[in-house]
Short mmCIF file of C-alpha atoms and ligand atoms in Angstrom, two decimals:
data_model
loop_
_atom_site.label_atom_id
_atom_site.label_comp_id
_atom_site.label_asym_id
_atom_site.label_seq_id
_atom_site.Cartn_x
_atom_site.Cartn_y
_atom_site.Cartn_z
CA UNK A 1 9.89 13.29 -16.45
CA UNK A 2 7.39 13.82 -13.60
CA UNK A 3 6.18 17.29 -12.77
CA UNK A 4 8.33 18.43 -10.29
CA UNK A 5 5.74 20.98 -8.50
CA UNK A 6 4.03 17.74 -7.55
CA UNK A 7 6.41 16.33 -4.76
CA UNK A 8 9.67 18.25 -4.67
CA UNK A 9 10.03 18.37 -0.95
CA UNK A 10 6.76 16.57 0.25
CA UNK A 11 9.21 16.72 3.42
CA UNK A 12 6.62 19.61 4.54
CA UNK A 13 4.46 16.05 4.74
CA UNK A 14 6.29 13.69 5.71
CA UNK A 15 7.50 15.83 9.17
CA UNK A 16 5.45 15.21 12.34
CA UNK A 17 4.49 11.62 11.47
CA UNK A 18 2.60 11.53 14.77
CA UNK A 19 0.80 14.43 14.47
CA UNK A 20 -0.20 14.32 11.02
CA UNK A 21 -1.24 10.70 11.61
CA UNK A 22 -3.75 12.35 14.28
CA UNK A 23 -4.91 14.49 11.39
CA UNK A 24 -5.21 11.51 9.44
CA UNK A 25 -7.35 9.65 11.41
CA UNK A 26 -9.18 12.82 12.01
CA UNK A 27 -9.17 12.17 16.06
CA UNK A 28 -7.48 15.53 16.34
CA UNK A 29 -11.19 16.72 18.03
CA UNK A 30 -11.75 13.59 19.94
CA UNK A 31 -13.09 13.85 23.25
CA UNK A 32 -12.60 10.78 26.32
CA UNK A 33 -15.39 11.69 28.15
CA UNK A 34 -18.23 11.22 25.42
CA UNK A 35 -16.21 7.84 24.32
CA UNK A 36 -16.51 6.62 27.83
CA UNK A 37 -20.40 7.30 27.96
CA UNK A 38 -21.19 5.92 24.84
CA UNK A 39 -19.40 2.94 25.07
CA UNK A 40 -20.34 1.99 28.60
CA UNK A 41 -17.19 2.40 30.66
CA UNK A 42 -15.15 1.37 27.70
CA UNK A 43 -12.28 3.68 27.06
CA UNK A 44 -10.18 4.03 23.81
CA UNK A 45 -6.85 2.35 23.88
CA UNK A 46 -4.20 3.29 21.92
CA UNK A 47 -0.36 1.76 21.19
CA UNK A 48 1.98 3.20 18.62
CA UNK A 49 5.13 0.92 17.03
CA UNK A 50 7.31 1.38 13.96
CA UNK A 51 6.91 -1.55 12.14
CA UNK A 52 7.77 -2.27 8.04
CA UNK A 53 9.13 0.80 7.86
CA UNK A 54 6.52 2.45 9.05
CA UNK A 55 4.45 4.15 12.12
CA UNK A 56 1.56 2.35 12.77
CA UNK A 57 -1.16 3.65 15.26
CA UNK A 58 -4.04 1.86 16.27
CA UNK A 59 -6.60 2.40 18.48
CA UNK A 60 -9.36 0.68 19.96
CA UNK A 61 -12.43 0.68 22.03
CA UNK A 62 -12.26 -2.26 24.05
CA UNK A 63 -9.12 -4.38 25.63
CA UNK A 64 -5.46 -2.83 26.01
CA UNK A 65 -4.31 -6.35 26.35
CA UNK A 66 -5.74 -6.79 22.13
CA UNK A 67 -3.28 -4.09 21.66
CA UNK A 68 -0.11 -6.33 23.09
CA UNK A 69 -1.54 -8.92 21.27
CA UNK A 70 -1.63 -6.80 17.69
CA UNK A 71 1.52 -5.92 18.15
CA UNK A 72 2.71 -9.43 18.65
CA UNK A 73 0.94 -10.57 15.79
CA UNK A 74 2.80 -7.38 13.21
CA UNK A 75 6.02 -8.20 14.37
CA UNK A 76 5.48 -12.13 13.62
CA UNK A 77 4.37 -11.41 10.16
CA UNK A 78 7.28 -8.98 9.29
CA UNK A 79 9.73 -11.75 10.45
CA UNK A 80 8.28 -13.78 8.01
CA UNK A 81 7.78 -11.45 4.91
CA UNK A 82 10.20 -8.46 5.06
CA UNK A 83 12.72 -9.18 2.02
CA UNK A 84 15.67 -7.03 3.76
CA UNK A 85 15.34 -9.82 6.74
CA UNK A 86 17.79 -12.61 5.52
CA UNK A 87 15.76 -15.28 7.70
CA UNK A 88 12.14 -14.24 6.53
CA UNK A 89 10.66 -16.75 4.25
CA UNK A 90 10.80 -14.29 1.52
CA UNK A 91 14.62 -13.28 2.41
CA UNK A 92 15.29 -17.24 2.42
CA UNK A 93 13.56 -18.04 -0.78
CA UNK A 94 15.19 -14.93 -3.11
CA UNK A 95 18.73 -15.93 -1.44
CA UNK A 96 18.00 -19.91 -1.92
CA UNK A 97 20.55 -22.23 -4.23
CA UNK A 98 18.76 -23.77 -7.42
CA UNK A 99 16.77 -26.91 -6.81
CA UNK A 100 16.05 -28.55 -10.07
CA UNK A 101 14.94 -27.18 -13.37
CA UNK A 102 11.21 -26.41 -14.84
CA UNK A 103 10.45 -25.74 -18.67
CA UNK A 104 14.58 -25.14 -19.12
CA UNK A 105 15.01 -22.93 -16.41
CA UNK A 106 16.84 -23.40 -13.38
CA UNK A 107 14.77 -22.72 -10.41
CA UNK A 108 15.41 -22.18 -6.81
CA UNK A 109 13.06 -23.13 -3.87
CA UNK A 110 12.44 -22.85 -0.29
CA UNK A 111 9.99 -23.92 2.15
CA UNK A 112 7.26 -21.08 3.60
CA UNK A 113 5.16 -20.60 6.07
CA UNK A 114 1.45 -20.67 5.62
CA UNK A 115 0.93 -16.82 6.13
CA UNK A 116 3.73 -16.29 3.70
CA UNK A 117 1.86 -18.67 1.50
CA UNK A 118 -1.88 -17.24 1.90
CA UNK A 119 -0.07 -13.66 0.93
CA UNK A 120 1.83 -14.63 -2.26
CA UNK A 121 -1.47 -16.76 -3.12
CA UNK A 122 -3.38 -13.80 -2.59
CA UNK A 123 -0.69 -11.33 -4.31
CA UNK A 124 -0.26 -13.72 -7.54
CA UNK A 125 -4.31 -13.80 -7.67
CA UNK A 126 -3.84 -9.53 -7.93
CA UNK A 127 -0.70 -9.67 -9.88
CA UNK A 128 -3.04 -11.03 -12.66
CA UNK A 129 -6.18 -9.50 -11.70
CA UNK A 130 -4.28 -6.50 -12.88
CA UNK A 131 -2.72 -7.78 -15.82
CA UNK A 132 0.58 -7.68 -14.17
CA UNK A 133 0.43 -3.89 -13.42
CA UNK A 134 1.18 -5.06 -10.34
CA UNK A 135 4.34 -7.55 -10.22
CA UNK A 136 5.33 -8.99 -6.85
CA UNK A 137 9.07 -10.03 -8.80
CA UNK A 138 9.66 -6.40 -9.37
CA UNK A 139 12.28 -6.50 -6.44
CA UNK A 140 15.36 -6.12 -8.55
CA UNK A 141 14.37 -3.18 -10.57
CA UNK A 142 12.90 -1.54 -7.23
CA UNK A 143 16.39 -2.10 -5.63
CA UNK A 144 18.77 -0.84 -8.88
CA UNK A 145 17.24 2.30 -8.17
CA UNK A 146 18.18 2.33 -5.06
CA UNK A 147 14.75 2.63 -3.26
CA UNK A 148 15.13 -0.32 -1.02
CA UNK A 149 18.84 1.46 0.58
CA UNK A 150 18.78 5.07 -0.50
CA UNK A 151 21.24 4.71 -2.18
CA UNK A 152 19.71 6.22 -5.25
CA UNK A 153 20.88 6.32 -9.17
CA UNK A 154 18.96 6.02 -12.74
CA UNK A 155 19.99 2.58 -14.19
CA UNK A 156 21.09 3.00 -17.59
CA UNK A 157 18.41 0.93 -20.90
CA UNK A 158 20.95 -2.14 -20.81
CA UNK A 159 20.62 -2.41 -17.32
CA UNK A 160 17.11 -2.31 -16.79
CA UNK A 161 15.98 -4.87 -19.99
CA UNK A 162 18.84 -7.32 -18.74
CA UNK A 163 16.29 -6.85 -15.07
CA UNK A 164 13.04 -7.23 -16.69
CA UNK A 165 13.77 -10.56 -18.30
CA UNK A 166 13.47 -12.30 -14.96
CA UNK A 167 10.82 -10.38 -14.46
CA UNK A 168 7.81 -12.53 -14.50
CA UNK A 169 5.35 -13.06 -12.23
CA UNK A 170 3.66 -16.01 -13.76
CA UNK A 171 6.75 -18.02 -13.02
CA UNK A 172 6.26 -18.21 -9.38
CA UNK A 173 5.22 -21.58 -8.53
CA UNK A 174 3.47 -22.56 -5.10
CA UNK A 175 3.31 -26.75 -4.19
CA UNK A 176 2.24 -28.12 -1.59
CA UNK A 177 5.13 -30.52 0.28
CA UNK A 178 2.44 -32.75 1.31
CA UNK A 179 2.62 -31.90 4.68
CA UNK A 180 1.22 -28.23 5.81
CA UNK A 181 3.68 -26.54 4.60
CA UNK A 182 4.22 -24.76 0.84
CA UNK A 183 7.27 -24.90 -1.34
CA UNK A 184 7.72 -21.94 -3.11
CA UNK A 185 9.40 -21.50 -6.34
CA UNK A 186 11.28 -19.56 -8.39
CA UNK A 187 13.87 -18.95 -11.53
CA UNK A 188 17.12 -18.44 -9.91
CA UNK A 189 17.67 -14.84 -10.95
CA UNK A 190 14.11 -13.59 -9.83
CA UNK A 191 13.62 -12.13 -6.36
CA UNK A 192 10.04 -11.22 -4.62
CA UNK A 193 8.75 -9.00 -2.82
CA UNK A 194 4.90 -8.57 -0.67
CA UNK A 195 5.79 -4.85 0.04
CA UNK A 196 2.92 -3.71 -2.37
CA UNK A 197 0.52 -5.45 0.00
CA UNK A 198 2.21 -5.74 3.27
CA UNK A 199 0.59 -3.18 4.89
CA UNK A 200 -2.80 -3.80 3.67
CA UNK A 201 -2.67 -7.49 4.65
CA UNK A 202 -1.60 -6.27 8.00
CA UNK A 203 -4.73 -3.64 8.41
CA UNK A 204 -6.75 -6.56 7.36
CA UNK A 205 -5.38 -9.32 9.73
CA UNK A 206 -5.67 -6.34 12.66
CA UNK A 207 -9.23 -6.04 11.49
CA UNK A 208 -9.96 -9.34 11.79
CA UNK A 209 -8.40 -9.86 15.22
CA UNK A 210 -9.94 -6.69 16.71
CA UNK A 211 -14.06 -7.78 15.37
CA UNK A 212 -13.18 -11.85 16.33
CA UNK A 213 -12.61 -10.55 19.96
CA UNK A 214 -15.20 -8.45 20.54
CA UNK A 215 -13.91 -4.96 19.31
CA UNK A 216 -16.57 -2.74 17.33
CA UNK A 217 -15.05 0.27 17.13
CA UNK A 218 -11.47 1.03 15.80
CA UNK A 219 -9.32 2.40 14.05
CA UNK A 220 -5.81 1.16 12.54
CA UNK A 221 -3.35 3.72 10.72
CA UNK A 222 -0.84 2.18 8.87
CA UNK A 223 1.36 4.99 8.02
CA UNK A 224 -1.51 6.74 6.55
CA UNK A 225 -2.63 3.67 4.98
CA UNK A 226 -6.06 3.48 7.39
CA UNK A 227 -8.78 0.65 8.40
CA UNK A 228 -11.50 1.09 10.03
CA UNK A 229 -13.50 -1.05 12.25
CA UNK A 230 -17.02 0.46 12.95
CA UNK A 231 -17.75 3.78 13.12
CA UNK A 232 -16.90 5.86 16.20
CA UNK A 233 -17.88 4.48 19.50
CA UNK A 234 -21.18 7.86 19.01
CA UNK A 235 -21.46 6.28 15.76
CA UNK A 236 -20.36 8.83 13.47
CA UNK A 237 -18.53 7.92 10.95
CA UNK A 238 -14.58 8.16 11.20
CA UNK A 239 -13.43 11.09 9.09
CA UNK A 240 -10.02 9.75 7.34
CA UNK A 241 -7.88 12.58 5.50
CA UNK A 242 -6.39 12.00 2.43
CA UNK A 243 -2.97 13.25 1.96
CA UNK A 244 -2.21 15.73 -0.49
CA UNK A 245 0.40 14.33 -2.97
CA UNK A 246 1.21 18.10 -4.00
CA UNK A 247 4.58 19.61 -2.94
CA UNK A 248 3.02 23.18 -1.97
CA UNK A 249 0.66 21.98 -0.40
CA UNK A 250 -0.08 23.78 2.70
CA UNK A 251 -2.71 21.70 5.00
CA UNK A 252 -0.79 18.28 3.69
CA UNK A 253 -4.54 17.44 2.91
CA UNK A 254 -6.49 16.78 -0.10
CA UNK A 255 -9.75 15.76 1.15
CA UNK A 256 -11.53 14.05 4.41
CA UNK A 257 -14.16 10.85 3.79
CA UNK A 258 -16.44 9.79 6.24
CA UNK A 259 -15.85 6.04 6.30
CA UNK A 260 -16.91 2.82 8.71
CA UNK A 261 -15.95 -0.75 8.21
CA UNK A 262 -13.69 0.17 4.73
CA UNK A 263 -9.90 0.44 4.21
CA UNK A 264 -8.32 3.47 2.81
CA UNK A 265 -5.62 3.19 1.38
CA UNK A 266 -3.28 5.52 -1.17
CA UNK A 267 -0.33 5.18 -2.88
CA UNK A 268 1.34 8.16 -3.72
CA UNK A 269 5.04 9.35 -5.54
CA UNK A 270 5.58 11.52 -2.67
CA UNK A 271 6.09 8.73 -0.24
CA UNK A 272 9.78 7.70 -1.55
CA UNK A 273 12.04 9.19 -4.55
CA UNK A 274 14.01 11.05 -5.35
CA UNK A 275 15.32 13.85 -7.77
CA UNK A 276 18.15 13.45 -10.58
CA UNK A 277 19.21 16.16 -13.00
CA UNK A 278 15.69 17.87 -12.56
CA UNK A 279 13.78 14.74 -12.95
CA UNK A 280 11.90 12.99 -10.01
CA UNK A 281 11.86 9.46 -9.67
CA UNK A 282 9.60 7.74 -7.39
CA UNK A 283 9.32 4.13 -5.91
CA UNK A 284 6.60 3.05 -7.77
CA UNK A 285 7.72 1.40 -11.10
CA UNK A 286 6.26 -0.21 -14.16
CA UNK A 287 7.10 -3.46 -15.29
CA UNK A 288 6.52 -2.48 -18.85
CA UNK A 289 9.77 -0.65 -19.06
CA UNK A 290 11.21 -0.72 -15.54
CA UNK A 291 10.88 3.05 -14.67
CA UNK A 292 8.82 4.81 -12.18
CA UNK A 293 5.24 5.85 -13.73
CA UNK A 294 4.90 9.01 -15.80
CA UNK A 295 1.12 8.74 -16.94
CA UNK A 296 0.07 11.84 -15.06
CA UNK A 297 -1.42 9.73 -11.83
CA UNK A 298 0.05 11.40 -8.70
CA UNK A 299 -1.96 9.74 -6.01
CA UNK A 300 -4.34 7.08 -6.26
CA UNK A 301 -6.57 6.21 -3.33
CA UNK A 302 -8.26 2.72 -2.87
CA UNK A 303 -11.58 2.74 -0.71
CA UNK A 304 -13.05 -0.77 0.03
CA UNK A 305 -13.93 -3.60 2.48
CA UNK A 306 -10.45 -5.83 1.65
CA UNK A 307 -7.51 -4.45 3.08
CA UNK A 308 -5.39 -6.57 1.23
CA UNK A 309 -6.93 -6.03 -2.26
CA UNK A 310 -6.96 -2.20 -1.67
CA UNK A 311 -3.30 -2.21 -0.96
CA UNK A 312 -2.54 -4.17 -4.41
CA UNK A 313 -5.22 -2.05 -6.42
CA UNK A 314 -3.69 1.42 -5.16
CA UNK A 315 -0.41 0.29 -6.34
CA UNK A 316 -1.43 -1.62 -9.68
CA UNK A 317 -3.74 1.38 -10.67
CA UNK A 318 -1.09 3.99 -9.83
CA UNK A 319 1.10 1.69 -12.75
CA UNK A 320 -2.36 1.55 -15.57
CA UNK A 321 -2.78 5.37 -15.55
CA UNK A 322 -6.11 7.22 -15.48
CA UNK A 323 -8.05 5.75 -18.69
CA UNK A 324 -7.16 2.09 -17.20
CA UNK A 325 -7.77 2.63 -13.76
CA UNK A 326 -10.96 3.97 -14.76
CA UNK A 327 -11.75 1.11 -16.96
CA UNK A 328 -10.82 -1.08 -14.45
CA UNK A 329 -12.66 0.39 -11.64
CA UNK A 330 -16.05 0.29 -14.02
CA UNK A 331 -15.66 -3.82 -14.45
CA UNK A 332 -15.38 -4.18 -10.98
CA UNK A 333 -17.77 -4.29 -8.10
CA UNK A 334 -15.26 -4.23 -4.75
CA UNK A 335 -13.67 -1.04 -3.98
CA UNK A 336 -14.02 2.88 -4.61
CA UNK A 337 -11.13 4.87 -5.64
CA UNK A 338 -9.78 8.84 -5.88
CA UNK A 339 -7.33 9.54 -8.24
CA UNK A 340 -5.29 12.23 -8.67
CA UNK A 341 -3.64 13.91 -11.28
CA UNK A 342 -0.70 16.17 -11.46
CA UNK A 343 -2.97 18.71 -13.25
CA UNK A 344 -4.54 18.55 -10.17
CA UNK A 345 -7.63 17.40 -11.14
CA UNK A 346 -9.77 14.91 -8.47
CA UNK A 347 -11.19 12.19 -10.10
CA UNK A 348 -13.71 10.15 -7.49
CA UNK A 349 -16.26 7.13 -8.15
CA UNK A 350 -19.57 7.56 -7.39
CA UNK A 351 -20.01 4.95 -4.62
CA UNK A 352 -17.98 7.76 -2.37
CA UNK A 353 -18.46 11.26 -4.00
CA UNK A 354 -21.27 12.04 -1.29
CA UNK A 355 -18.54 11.03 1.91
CA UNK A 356 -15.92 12.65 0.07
CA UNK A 357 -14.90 16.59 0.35
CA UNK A 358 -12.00 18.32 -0.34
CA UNK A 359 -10.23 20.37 1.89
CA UNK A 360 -10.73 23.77 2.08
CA UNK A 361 -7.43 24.58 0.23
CA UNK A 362 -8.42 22.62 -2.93
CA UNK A 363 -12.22 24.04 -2.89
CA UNK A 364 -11.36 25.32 -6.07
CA UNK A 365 -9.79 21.93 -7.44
CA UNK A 366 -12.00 20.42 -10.62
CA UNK A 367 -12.99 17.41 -9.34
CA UNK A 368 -15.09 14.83 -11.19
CA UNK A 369 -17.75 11.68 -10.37
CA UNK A 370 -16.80 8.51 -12.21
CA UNK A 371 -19.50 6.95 -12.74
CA UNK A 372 -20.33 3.34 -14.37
P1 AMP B 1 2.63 0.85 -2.24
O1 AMP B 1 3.18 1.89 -1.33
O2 AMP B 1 1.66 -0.10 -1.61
O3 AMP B 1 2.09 1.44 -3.51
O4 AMP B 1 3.83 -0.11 -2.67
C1 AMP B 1 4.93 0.45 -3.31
C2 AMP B 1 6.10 -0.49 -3.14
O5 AMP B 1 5.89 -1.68 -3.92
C3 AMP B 1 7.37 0.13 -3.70
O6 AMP B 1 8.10 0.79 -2.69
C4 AMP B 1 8.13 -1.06 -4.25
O7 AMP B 1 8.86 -1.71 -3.24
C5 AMP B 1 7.03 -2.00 -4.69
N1 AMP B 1 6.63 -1.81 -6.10
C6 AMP B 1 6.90 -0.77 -6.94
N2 AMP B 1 6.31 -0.95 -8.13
C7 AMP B 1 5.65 -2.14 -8.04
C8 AMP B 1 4.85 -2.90 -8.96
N3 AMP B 1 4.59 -2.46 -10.18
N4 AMP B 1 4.36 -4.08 -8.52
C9 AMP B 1 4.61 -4.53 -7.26
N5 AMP B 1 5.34 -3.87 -6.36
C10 AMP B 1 5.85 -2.68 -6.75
MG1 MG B 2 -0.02 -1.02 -2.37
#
């Protein structure tokens, strides 16, 4: 199904998180000294932590104690969202007993927390933004093919339509209990997950910590998935690589933008799958017909102010293909996007083609300006 030249061993990628991340964030030149001046005696100050399955850098200009703090603040929200933790909300609620039954159907229920709330609010909001491209009650399907444990295999037809009739977004039902907490809801067979947007919400809620105490310069890597606050403390822009999603890829890069005060965030095939008989299969799965995407997107980078909505758009637009995503992008006013296909070709919208070059090993790569 997929082009195998595009990720068959994006290993060469995925080795040397920490170095690669430096790449990423494109600090690999950065020099203390001039930070100090500029900033007046402020020095950067950086933590590293593995968090939601991820490595997550983040550095700022300012307070090492914000760092202790940031960290506090990740590991409180992954308690309450990660759906492989059996006493997160989200674990809780997809493991609940049936409550009582709406239109027919018997539902379960459990009481969240308001940031698990706010999120699935948030996520449902996207879910239909996108026309369901994006499905937060995917779960099920995500975990038959084993990307959730590893433990991988290609569900047979039966399998995957007897999944996709419970899943539904639109079924998910948030009340109030009349006190400050939410009841969520859902059909007993469906489970949920926030992993689309986890990471984005995170960058976000780390972006608004950081600026509410003070902090104007920053930057917070998520796994490659990057915010930033400010520009650098000389005020240049931050230069944030994008990952090449091609296998043979020899820099791992595609392209650097110059970027202050935007998330960047991609979602690519490369970062989990695996190959069957040939075939790839990667993580990212539409709820059309259950199976990973095969519309010729390989990568598709979200550029925009929201954290949050860029993490739901990279994934939802991965799902619509090219001629949506395109479509989609020209109705709406909030982010910037590069998208890649596995032809190779670089497809970027106008608002960033200037702050946008490829690397020196895709010179040659045709890349085109969307424009509106
Ligand atoms: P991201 O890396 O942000 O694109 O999120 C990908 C993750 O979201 C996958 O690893 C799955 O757990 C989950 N996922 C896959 N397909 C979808 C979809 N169509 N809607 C929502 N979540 C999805
Ligand atoms: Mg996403």
């Amino acid at each position: 199904m997929i082009n195998r030249n595009v990720l068959k061993k994006c290993a060469a990628v995925l080795l040397g998180i920490n170095m690669f991340s430096l790449m990423l964030t494109g600090c690999s030149s950065f020099n203390p000294a001039d930070q100090v001046e500029s900033l007046g005696g402020k020095v950067i100050q950086t933590s590293t932590i593995f968090a939601m399955d991820t490595v997550m850098e983040l550095q700022i200009y300012g307070d090492a104690a914000l760092l202790n703090e940031a960290q506090q603040k990740i590991t409180d929200l992954e308690n309450r969202i990660s759906v492989t933790n059996s006493e997160s909300d989200i674990g809780k609620l997809n493991a609940a007993c049936v409550t009582e039954v709406i239109d027919g159907k018997n539902y379960k229920s459990a009481e969240i927390s308001a940031v698990t709330a706010q999120i699935m609010e948030r996520a449902l909001k996207m879910c239909e933004r996108t026309d369901g491209a994006l499905d937060i009650s995917i779960y099920p399907v995500v975990k038959t093919w084993g990307f959730t444990t590893g433990e991988y295999k290609v569900p047979t037809d039966q399998e995957l339509s007897e999944l996709l009739k419970e899943v539904d977004y639109t079924k998910v039902v948030l009340a109030e209990d009349g006190g400050k907490n939410t009841i969520c809801k859902i059909p007993e067979n469906m489970q949920v997950d926030l992993g689309s947007v986890a990471k984005g919400y995170t960058s976000q809620m780390l972006t608004d910590y950081f600026t509410e105490s003070g902090i104007t310069s920053g930057l917070i890597n998520l796994g490659g998935n990057v915010q930033c606050i400010g520009s650098k403390p000389n005020n240049d822009k931050w230069k944030v690589a994008i990952k090449s999603p091609f296998s043979d890829s020899k820099s791992g890069i595609l392209g650097v933008l110059e970027a202050s005060d935007v998330a960047i965030i991609t979602s690519g095939g490369y970062e989990r799958f695996f190959e069957e008989d040939g075939k790839i299969y990667w993580h990212i799965i539409d709820p059309d017909d259950g199976r990973p995407t095969d519309n010729g997107i390989v990568s598709v980078t979200i550029v925009g102010k929201d954290g949050f909505l860029c993490d739901a758009l990279s994934t939802a637009l991965f799902v619509k293909g090219l001629d949506e995503a395109i479509s989609f992008w020209q109705q709406s006013d909030d982010f910037d996007a590069v998208f890649v296909t596995e032809d190779g070709t670089v497809y970027v919208t106008q608002g960033i083609a200037d702050s946008f070059t490829l690397s020196s090993e895709y010179y040659n790569a045709e890349k085109i300006i969307l424009t509106k």
